[in-house]
Amino acid sequence: MSDSEKRSRALERLCHGLEPAQKAVLEHDFDTGPLLVLAGAGTGKTTTLTRRLALELADGTPASEILALTFTRKAAQEMRERVGSLLGPNQDLPEIRTFHSLGLALLSENSGQGWIAAGWSAPPKLLAEHEGSEASAEFWQQRFRTHTQTPPSPAEWTRMLAEWGDPNRLAASTPGELQHVEAWRDWESWKRRLGIAQLHDLISAALLALERDVSLAERWRERAKTLFVDEYQDTDRTQYRLLKILSQGSKRLMAVGDDDQAIYGFRGADLRNILEWRRDLPDGRILSLTGNHRSLSPILNASNQIFPDKPEIFRKLLVARRKDGGGQNPIWYRARDPREETDWIRSRLVHELTLGHKPSQLCVLFRSNREESVLRKALAGLPLASSESDAGIRMLTIHAAKGLE
C-alpha cells in the first residue's frame, strides 16, 4: 500500500463522526502554513486536536518529532490517553507536556545545561508557592533597608513576568520603567546567588536558555518539528516567545484556542497572541469550530449576541447540536444592591427545587472566592454541596466552572 493510500485510510478512519469543520482541521496541509483553530465552547476541541495528532503519527511522522503543549497535567494526560486509544497500544506517543513541564525538561537536560545558560551557576532548588512568597518577602525586607522605593504590587509583578519574562527585555522595550527594572534585576541576581527558582522561572529561564544556547535551541526544534498548542488563548507573551523560538523556520504549527474564552488576563494571558496571528504568520490559516454539543439553543442564542462588533474573522455563531432541544431563555436580573441580589438568587433556587429539580442539578456561579461566604450565609437552610460532598447545590467560581466543563 502506498503512503498516499495509507494516509487516505487513516484520514477516513479518524474523520469518522466528525463535523465538516472538524474534518477541515484534519485535512489542513501544513505545507501551506500554520493553522489556528478557533474552537468555540463545547465544539469538540479536544476530539479534533487529538485526532489531528493521531493522524500525524498514522501518517508516518516520528513521535520523536512531535511536541504537544497544554496547561494542566490533567489535560496532558487526557490527550495521551485519547491519542493512545486512537492508535493502539504499540504506537509510540509524542511528548505531550504542560508548559512548565517543558521548561523543566529543557532546562534540566545535560546536567542542567539550560539553567546555566540562563544565568544560574547550577540547577536551582525549585520553590513551592509558599516558599516563593516567603523568599520574596525576605528579599524586599532586605532591599528596603537600602532602597526606599515602594515595591511593585503583585499585579504589576504578574504583568511584568508574563509580558517580558526578563528585566533586560523590559528595559530595552520600556525605558520609562527604570525603577521596576532595577528592582527586578536585583531580584533575579538574588535568586541566582541563593540557587533558588520559582515556578514562573521554568518558562522565563527556558526562553533565556534557548536565546543564548544555539545548540540547545536546535535540539528542541528537532523535537518540535510538528508543534501543537492547546488553550492558546491562555498563553502569555513569554510563552508566545518560547513557542516562536521552538517553531522557527517551520510551518508545522497548530494552535487551538478561543478568544471568547480568554478569562486569564489577570495572570498575564494575552489575547494578542490570537488576534495578531495573521500579522505574525502571514501564511497562517484560521479555521473555526462552531457546532456546540453542550448547551441548548436559548443559551447559545444569547451568547452569540455578546460580541456583535468583533472582526469578521473572529466572529463565531455557535450552533446547538444537542438533539433534546427545548430549554428556557436565560434571565437577566439587575438588583439594586447586594441584599436584593442574594434574595433573588435564593428565590430562584427555591423555585427550581419546588419544580422538582434535584439540588445536584443546580449551580451558583460567582466571580471570586471572596463572594462565596456571603452567598452561603444568604442561602443557609438550602441543600448546598460542601467541599467534601458533589450531592447538593454546587457553588463555584466562574474560573473553576470552566475547568470542570
PDB file of N, CA, C and O in Angstrom, residues 69-130:
ATOM      1  N   LEU A  69       1.635  20.858  23.641  1.00  0.00           N
ATOM      2  CA  LEU A  69       1.681  21.600  24.897  1.00  0.00           C
ATOM      3  C   LEU A  69       0.284  22.003  25.343  1.00  0.00           C
ATOM      4  O   LEU A  69      -0.548  22.403  24.527  1.00  0.00           O
ATOM      5  N   THR A  70       0.046  21.888  26.644  1.00  0.00           N
ATOM      6  CA  THR A  70      -1.208  22.348  27.225  1.00  0.00           C
ATOM      7  C   THR A  70      -0.904  22.939  28.597  1.00  0.00           C
ATOM      8  O   THR A  70       0.271  23.130  28.943  1.00  0.00           O
ATOM      9  N   PHE A  71      -1.927  23.190  29.410  1.00  0.00           N
ATOM     10  CA  PHE A  71      -1.693  23.956  30.638  1.00  0.00           C
ATOM     11  C   PHE A  71      -1.788  23.155  31.926  1.00  0.00           C
ATOM     12  O   PHE A  71      -1.291  23.591  32.953  1.00  0.00           O
ATOM     13  N   THR A  72      -2.437  22.012  31.917  1.00  0.00           N
ATOM     14  CA  THR A  72      -2.559  21.239  33.151  1.00  0.00           C
ATOM     15  C   THR A  72      -2.132  19.805  32.918  1.00  0.00           C
ATOM     16  O   THR A  72      -2.233  19.280  31.805  1.00  0.00           O
ATOM     17  N   ARG A  73      -1.666  19.162  33.996  1.00  0.00           N
ATOM     18  CA  ARG A  73      -1.278  17.757  33.891  1.00  0.00           C
ATOM     19  C   ARG A  73      -2.467  16.881  33.525  1.00  0.00           C
ATOM     20  O   ARG A  73      -2.332  15.899  32.793  1.00  0.00           O
ATOM     21  N   LYS A  74      -3.644  17.263  34.038  1.00  0.00           N
ATOM     22  CA  LYS A  74      -4.854  16.508  33.721  1.00  0.00           C
ATOM     23  C   LYS A  74      -5.148  16.546  32.221  1.00  0.00           C
ATOM     24  O   LYS A  74      -5.463  15.523  31.603  1.00  0.00           O
ATOM     25  N   ALA A  75      -5.037  17.734  31.624  1.00  0.00           N
ATOM     26  CA  ALA A  75      -5.285  17.869  30.190  1.00  0.00           C
ATOM     27  C   ALA A  75      -4.243  17.101  29.382  1.00  0.00           C
ATOM     28  O   ALA A  75      -4.574  16.450  28.380  1.00  0.00           O
ATOM     29  N   ALA A  76      -2.983  17.159  29.811  1.00  0.00           N
ATOM     30  CA  ALA A  76      -1.928  16.429  29.106  1.00  0.00           C
ATOM     31  C   ALA A  76      -2.173  14.923  29.168  1.00  0.00           C
ATOM     32  O   ALA A  76      -2.011  14.216  28.166  1.00  0.00           O
ATOM     33  N   GLN A  77      -2.581  14.425  30.341  1.00  0.00           N
ATOM     34  CA  GLN A  77      -2.851  13.002  30.485  1.00  0.00           C
ATOM     35  C   GLN A  77      -4.041  12.582  29.632  1.00  0.00           C
ATOM     36  O   GLN A  77      -4.026  11.507  29.012  1.00  0.00           O
ATOM     37  N   GLU A  78      -5.064  13.424  29.597  1.00  0.00           N
ATOM     38  CA  GLU A  78      -6.227  13.105  28.767  1.00  0.00           C
ATOM     39  C   GLU A  78      -5.841  13.018  27.297  1.00  0.00           C
ATOM     40  O   GLU A  78      -6.295  12.130  26.562  1.00  0.00           O
ATOM     41  N   MET A  79      -4.987  13.928  26.842  1.00  0.00           N
ATOM     42  CA  MET A  79      -4.532  13.899  25.455  1.00  0.00           C
ATOM     43  C   MET A  79      -3.756  12.622  25.166  1.00  0.00           C
ATOM     44  O   MET A  79      -3.942  11.985  24.126  1.00  0.00           O
ATOM     45  N   ARG A  80      -2.878  12.219  26.086  1.00  0.00           N
ATOM     46  CA  ARG A  80      -2.120  10.975  25.889  1.00  0.00           C
ATOM     47  C   ARG A  80      -3.056   9.779  25.762  1.00  0.00           C
ATOM     48  O   ARG A  80      -2.889   8.916  24.884  1.00  0.00           O
ATOM     49  N   GLU A  81      -4.037   9.711  26.666  1.00  0.00           N
ATOM     50  CA  GLU A  81      -4.952   8.580  26.661  1.00  0.00           C
ATOM     51  C   GLU A  81      -5.782   8.531  25.385  1.00  0.00           C
ATOM     52  O   GLU A  81      -5.993   7.466  24.802  1.00  0.00           O
ATOM     53  N   ARG A  82      -6.233   9.692  24.936  1.00  0.00           N
ATOM     54  CA  ARG A  82      -7.065   9.723  23.728  1.00  0.00           C
ATOM     55  C   ARG A  82      -6.265   9.343  22.486  1.00  0.00           C
ATOM     56  O   ARG A  82      -6.731   8.578  21.646  1.00  0.00           O
ATOM     57  N   VAL A  83      -5.062   9.889  22.363  1.00  0.00           N
ATOM     58  CA  VAL A  83      -4.234   9.556  21.208  1.00  0.00           C
ATOM     59  C   VAL A  83      -3.880   8.070  21.229  1.00  0.00           C
ATOM     60  O   VAL A  83      -3.924   7.392  20.199  1.00  0.00           O
ATOM     61  N   GLY A  84      -3.539   7.555  22.410  1.00  0.00           N
ATOM     62  CA  GLY A  84      -3.224   6.135  22.536  1.00  0.00           C
ATOM     63  C   GLY A  84      -4.384   5.244  22.143  1.00  0.00           C
ATOM     64  O   GLY A  84      -4.207   4.225  21.463  1.00  0.00           O
ATOM     65  N   SER A  85      -5.609   5.617  22.547  1.00  0.00           N
ATOM     66  CA  SER A  85      -6.776   4.803  22.228  1.00  0.00           C
ATOM     67  C   SER A  85      -7.100   4.836  20.736  1.00  0.00           C
ATOM     68  O   SER A  85      -7.661   3.882  20.192  1.00  0.00           O
ATOM     69  N   LEU A  86      -6.726   5.918  20.067  1.00  0.00           N
ATOM     70  CA  LEU A  86      -6.986   6.023  18.629  1.00  0.00           C
ATOM     71  C   LEU A  86      -6.015   5.185  17.801  1.00  0.00           C
ATOM     72  O   LEU A  86      -6.340   4.764  16.698  1.00  0.00           O
ATOM     73  N   LEU A  87      -4.819   4.942  18.348  1.00  0.00           N
ATOM     74  CA  LEU A  87      -3.767   4.289  17.565  1.00  0.00           C
ATOM     75  C   LEU A  87      -3.395   2.895  18.035  1.00  0.00           C
ATOM     76  O   LEU A  87      -2.707   2.176  17.331  1.00  0.00           O
ATOM     77  N   GLY A  88      -3.816   2.507  19.228  1.00  0.00           N
ATOM     78  CA  GLY A  88      -3.490   1.176  19.707  1.00  0.00           C
ATOM     79  C   GLY A  88      -2.302   1.184  20.648  1.00  0.00           C
ATOM     80  O   GLY A  88      -1.539   2.149  20.722  1.00  0.00           O
ATOM     81  N   PRO A  89      -2.103   0.053  21.363  1.00  0.00           N
ATOM     82  CA  PRO A  89      -1.111   0.004  22.445  1.00  0.00           C
ATOM     83  C   PRO A  89       0.344  -0.006  22.000  1.00  0.00           C
ATOM     84  O   PRO A  89       1.229   0.296  22.781  1.00  0.00           O
ATOM     85  N   ASN A  90       0.637  -0.356  20.761  1.00  0.00           N
ATOM     86  CA  ASN A  90       2.032  -0.486  20.333  1.00  0.00           C
ATOM     87  C   ASN A  90       2.584   0.762  19.653  1.00  0.00           C
ATOM     88  O   ASN A  90       3.705   0.747  19.171  1.00  0.00           O
ATOM     89  N   GLN A  91       1.801   1.813  19.614  1.00  0.00           N
ATOM     90  CA  GLN A  91       2.232   3.048  18.953  1.00  0.00           C
ATOM     91  C   GLN A  91       3.024   3.932  19.915  1.00  0.00           C
ATOM     92  O   GLN A  91       2.600   4.206  21.031  1.00  0.00           O
ATOM     93  N   ASP A  92       4.206   4.368  19.478  1.00  0.00           N
ATOM     94  CA  ASP A  92       4.961   5.339  20.266  1.00  0.00           C
ATOM     95  C   ASP A  92       4.198   6.661  20.283  1.00  0.00           C
ATOM     96  O   ASP A  92       3.693   7.116  19.253  1.00  0.00           O
ATOM     97  N   LEU A  93       4.108   7.265  21.461  1.00  0.00           N
ATOM     98  CA  LEU A  93       3.390   8.528  21.596  1.00  0.00           C
ATOM     99  C   LEU A  93       4.374   9.692  21.638  1.00  0.00           C
ATOM    100  O   LEU A  93       5.501   9.557  22.124  1.00  0.00           O
ATOM    101  N   PRO A  94       3.957  10.845  21.147  1.00  0.00           N
ATOM    102  CA  PRO A  94       4.836  12.016  21.189  1.00  0.00           C
ATOM    103  C   PRO A  94       4.904  12.598  22.585  1.00  0.00           C
ATOM    104  O   PRO A  94       4.187  12.172  23.495  1.00  0.00           O
ATOM    105  N   GLU A  95       5.771  13.583  22.755  1.00  0.00           N
ATOM    106  CA  GLU A  95       5.818  14.314  24.016  1.00  0.00           C
ATOM    107  C   GLU A  95       4.572  15.190  24.122  1.00  0.00           C
ATOM    108  O   GLU A  95       4.313  16.023  23.254  1.00  0.00           O
ATOM    109  N   ILE A  96       3.818  14.984  25.181  1.00  0.00           N
ATOM    110  CA  ILE A  96       2.646  15.812  25.472  1.00  0.00           C
ATOM    111  C   ILE A  96       2.870  16.373  26.868  1.00  0.00           C
ATOM    112  O   ILE A  96       2.832  15.640  27.847  1.00  0.00           O
ATOM    113  N   ARG A  97       3.131  17.660  26.946  1.00  0.00           N
ATOM    114  CA  ARG A  97       3.592  18.263  28.189  1.00  0.00           C
ATOM    115  C   ARG A  97       2.797  19.523  28.535  1.00  0.00           C
ATOM    116  O   ARG A  97       2.173  20.127  27.669  1.00  0.00           O
ATOM    117  N   THR A  98       2.874  19.900  29.807  1.00  0.00           N
ATOM    118  CA  THR A  98       2.460  21.242  30.189  1.00  0.00           C
ATOM    119  C   THR A  98       3.611  22.195  29.853  1.00  0.00           C
ATOM    120  O   THR A  98       4.758  21.763  29.668  1.00  0.00           O
ATOM    121  N   PHE A  99       3.326  23.494  29.796  1.00  0.00           N
ATOM    122  CA  PHE A  99       4.385  24.464  29.539  1.00  0.00           C
ATOM    123  C   PHE A  99       5.470  24.383  30.612  1.00  0.00           C
ATOM    124  O   PHE A  99       6.662  24.459  30.318  1.00  0.00           O
ATOM    125  N   HIS A 100       5.062  24.228  31.877  1.00  0.00           N
ATOM    126  CA  HIS A 100       6.057  24.170  32.949  1.00  0.00           C
ATOM    127  C   HIS A 100       6.891  22.893  32.872  1.00  0.00           C
ATOM    128  O   HIS A 100       8.092  22.910  33.145  1.00  0.00           O
ATOM    129  N   SER A 101       6.250  21.792  32.490  1.00  0.00           N
ATOM    130  CA  SER A 101       6.993  20.544  32.322  1.00  0.00           C
ATOM    131  C   SER A 101       8.011  20.666  31.195  1.00  0.00           C
ATOM    132  O   SER A 101       9.144  20.180  31.300  1.00  0.00           O
ATOM    133  N   LEU A 102       7.623  21.332  30.121  1.00  0.00           N
ATOM    134  CA  LEU A 102       8.557  21.577  29.017  1.00  0.00           C
ATOM    135  C   LEU A 102       9.740  22.397  29.514  1.00  0.00           C
ATOM    136  O   LEU A 102      10.903  22.062  29.226  1.00  0.00           O
ATOM    137  N   GLY A 103       9.451  23.480  30.240  1.00  0.00           N
ATOM    138  CA  GLY A 103      10.531  24.320  30.732  1.00  0.00           C
ATOM    139  C   GLY A 103      11.510  23.555  31.601  1.00  0.00           C
ATOM    140  O   GLY A 103      12.727  23.683  31.451  1.00  0.00           O
ATOM    141  N   LEU A 104      10.986  22.730  32.506  1.00  0.00           N
ATOM    142  CA  LEU A 104      11.848  21.956  33.400  1.00  0.00           C
ATOM    143  C   LEU A 104      12.695  20.963  32.619  1.00  0.00           C
ATOM    144  O   LEU A 104      13.898  20.814  32.878  1.00  0.00           O
ATOM    145  N   ALA A 105      12.088  20.271  31.646  1.00  0.00           N
ATOM    146  CA  ALA A 105      12.835  19.297  30.851  1.00  0.00           C
ATOM    147  C   ALA A 105      13.938  19.979  30.048  1.00  0.00           C
ATOM    148  O   ALA A 105      15.077  19.497  29.978  1.00  0.00           O
ATOM    149  N   LEU A 106      13.606  21.108  29.453  1.00  0.00           N
ATOM    150  CA  LEU A 106      14.564  21.837  28.626  1.00  0.00           C
ATOM    151  C   LEU A 106      15.741  22.349  29.464  1.00  0.00           C
ATOM    152  O   LEU A 106      16.901  22.243  29.067  1.00  0.00           O
ATOM    153  N   LEU A 107      15.442  22.880  30.634  1.00  0.00           N
ATOM    154  CA  LEU A 107      16.480  23.453  31.487  1.00  0.00           C
ATOM    155  C   LEU A 107      17.357  22.391  32.140  1.00  0.00           C
ATOM    156  O   LEU A 107      18.530  22.637  32.438  1.00  0.00           O
ATOM    157  N   SER A 108      16.789  21.200  32.355  1.00  0.00           N
ATOM    158  CA  SER A 108      17.468  20.183  33.163  1.00  0.00           C
ATOM    159  C   SER A 108      18.325  19.214  32.365  1.00  0.00           C
ATOM    160  O   SER A 108      19.155  18.509  32.952  1.00  0.00           O
ATOM    161  N   GLU A 109      18.147  19.145  31.058  1.00  0.00           N
ATOM    162  CA  GLU A 109      18.902  18.150  30.302  1.00  0.00           C
ATOM    163  C   GLU A 109      20.394  18.454  30.326  1.00  0.00           C
ATOM    164  O   GLU A 109      20.816  19.594  30.525  1.00  0.00           O
ATOM    165  N   ASN A 110      21.157  17.403  30.130  1.00  0.00           N
ATOM    166  CA  ASN A 110      22.627  17.518  30.183  1.00  0.00           C
ATOM    167  C   ASN A 110      23.103  18.170  31.478  1.00  0.00           C
ATOM    168  O   ASN A 110      23.881  19.128  31.479  1.00  0.00           O
ATOM    169  N   SER A 111      22.616  17.631  32.602  1.00  0.00           N
ATOM    170  CA  SER A 111      23.028  18.091  33.936  1.00  0.00           C
ATOM    171  C   SER A 111      22.743  19.572  34.182  1.00  0.00           C
ATOM    172  O   SER A 111      23.506  20.269  34.850  1.00  0.00           O
ATOM    173  N   GLY A 112      21.638  20.030  33.634  1.00  0.00           N
ATOM    174  CA  GLY A 112      21.232  21.398  33.907  1.00  0.00           C
ATOM    175  C   GLY A 112      21.861  22.439  33.011  1.00  0.00           C
ATOM    176  O   GLY A 112      22.004  23.606  33.405  1.00  0.00           O
ATOM    177  N   GLN A 113      22.212  22.053  31.786  1.00  0.00           N
ATOM    178  CA  GLN A 113      22.845  22.994  30.858  1.00  0.00           C
ATOM    179  C   GLN A 113      21.987  24.238  30.631  1.00  0.00           C
ATOM    180  O   GLN A 113      22.497  25.358  30.539  1.00  0.00           O
ATOM    181  N   GLY A 114      20.671  24.051  30.557  1.00  0.00           N
ATOM    182  CA  GLY A 114      19.782  25.182  30.312  1.00  0.00           C
ATOM    183  C   GLY A 114      19.790  26.181  31.456  1.00  0.00           C
ATOM    184  O   GLY A 114      19.768  27.398  31.237  1.00  0.00           O
ATOM    185  N   TRP A 115      19.790  25.678  32.695  1.00  0.00           N
ATOM    186  CA  TRP A 115      19.841  26.579  33.854  1.00  0.00           C
ATOM    187  C   TRP A 115      21.098  27.443  33.814  1.00  0.00           C
ATOM    188  O   TRP A 115      21.070  28.640  34.103  1.00  0.00           O
ATOM    189  N   ILE A 116      22.226  26.820  33.467  1.00  0.00           N
ATOM    190  CA  ILE A 116      23.496  27.547  33.433  1.00  0.00           C
ATOM    191  C   ILE A 116      23.469  28.605  32.321  1.00  0.00           C
ATOM    192  O   ILE A 116      23.910  29.741  32.511  1.00  0.00           O
ATOM    193  N   ALA A 117      22.892  28.230  31.164  1.00  0.00           N
ATOM    194  CA  ALA A 117      22.773  29.201  30.070  1.00  0.00           C
ATOM    195  C   ALA A 117      21.899  30.381  30.479  1.00  0.00           C
ATOM    196  O   ALA A 117      22.106  31.508  30.021  1.00  0.00           O
ATOM    197  N   ALA A 118      20.926  30.137  31.359  1.00  0.00           N
ATOM    198  CA  ALA A 118      20.007  31.190  31.798  1.00  0.00           C
ATOM    199  C   ALA A 118      20.548  32.009  32.963  1.00  0.00           C
ATOM    200  O   ALA A 118      19.860  32.907  33.455  1.00  0.00           O
ATOM    201  N   GLY A 119      21.767  31.674  33.439  1.00  0.00           N
ATOM    202  CA  GLY A 119      22.399  32.528  34.435  1.00  0.00           C
ATOM    203  C   GLY A 119      22.556  31.939  35.815  1.00  0.00           C
ATOM    204  O   GLY A 119      23.122  32.592  36.696  1.00  0.00           O
ATOM    205  N   TRP A 120      22.079  30.718  36.067  1.00  0.00           N
ATOM    206  CA  TRP A 120      22.318  30.071  37.350  1.00  0.00           C
ATOM    207  C   TRP A 120      23.663  29.323  37.279  1.00  0.00           C
ATOM    208  O   TRP A 120      24.027  28.795  36.224  1.00  0.00           O
ATOM    209  N   SER A 121      24.369  29.265  38.376  1.00  0.00           N
ATOM    210  CA  SER A 121      25.663  28.569  38.375  1.00  0.00           C
ATOM    211  C   SER A 121      25.492  27.059  38.432  1.00  0.00           C
ATOM    212  O   SER A 121      26.403  26.302  38.095  1.00  0.00           O
ATOM    213  N   ALA A 122      24.311  26.620  38.862  1.00  0.00           N
ATOM    214  CA  ALA A 122      23.973  25.188  38.939  1.00  0.00           C
ATOM    215  C   ALA A 122      22.451  25.099  38.973  1.00  0.00           C
ATOM    216  O   ALA A 122      21.772  26.089  39.259  1.00  0.00           O
ATOM    217  N   PRO A 123      21.877  23.915  38.681  1.00  0.00           N
ATOM    218  CA  PRO A 123      20.420  23.791  38.761  1.00  0.00           C
ATOM    219  C   PRO A 123      19.920  24.206  40.136  1.00  0.00           C
ATOM    220  O   PRO A 123      20.405  23.731  41.162  1.00  0.00           O
ATOM    221  N   PRO A 124      18.951  25.125  40.209  1.00  0.00           N
ATOM    222  CA  PRO A 124      18.496  25.653  41.494  1.00  0.00           C
ATOM    223  C   PRO A 124      17.479  24.758  42.169  1.00  0.00           C
ATOM    224  O   PRO A 124      16.957  23.809  41.579  1.00  0.00           O
ATOM    225  N   LYS A 125      17.173  25.095  43.407  1.00  0.00           N
ATOM    226  CA  LYS A 125      16.062  24.471  44.108  1.00  0.00           C
ATOM    227  C   LYS A 125      14.771  25.162  43.663  1.00  0.00           C
ATOM    228  O   LYS A 125      14.661  26.385  43.733  1.00  0.00           O
ATOM    229  N   LEU A 126      13.809  24.375  43.200  1.00  0.00           N
ATOM    230  CA  LEU A 126      12.534  24.940  42.759  1.00  0.00           C
ATOM    231  C   LEU A 126      11.627  25.102  43.972  1.00  0.00           C
ATOM    232  O   LEU A 126      11.278  24.117  44.630  1.00  0.00           O
ATOM    233  N   LEU A 127      11.256  26.332  44.282  1.00  0.00           N
ATOM    234  CA  LEU A 127      10.476  26.609  45.484  1.00  0.00           C
ATOM    235  C   LEU A 127       8.996  26.316  45.284  1.00  0.00           C
ATOM    236  O   LEU A 127       8.432  26.595  44.223  1.00  0.00           O
ATOM    237  N   ALA A 128       8.368  25.773  46.323  1.00  0.00           N
ATOM    238  CA  ALA A 128       6.914  25.661  46.329  1.00  0.00           C
ATOM    239  C   ALA A 128       6.324  27.063  46.428  1.00  0.00           C
ATOM    240  O   ALA A 128       7.024  28.030  46.755  1.00  0.00           O
ATOM    241  N   GLU A 129       5.023  27.182  46.189  1.00  0.00           N
ATOM    242  CA  GLU A 129       4.403  28.516  46.143  1.00  0.00           C
ATOM    243  C   GLU A 129       4.597  29.286  47.447  1.00  0.00           C
ATOM    244  O   GLU A 129       4.968  30.460  47.431  1.00  0.00           O
ATOM    245  N   HIS A 130       4.380  28.608  48.592  1.00  0.00           N
ATOM    246  CA  HIS A 130       4.519  29.328  49.864  1.00  0.00           C
ATOM    247  C   HIS A 130       5.980  29.685  50.138  1.00  0.00           C
ATOM    248  O   HIS A 130       6.285  30.731  50.722  1.00  0.00           O
TER     249      HIS A 130
END
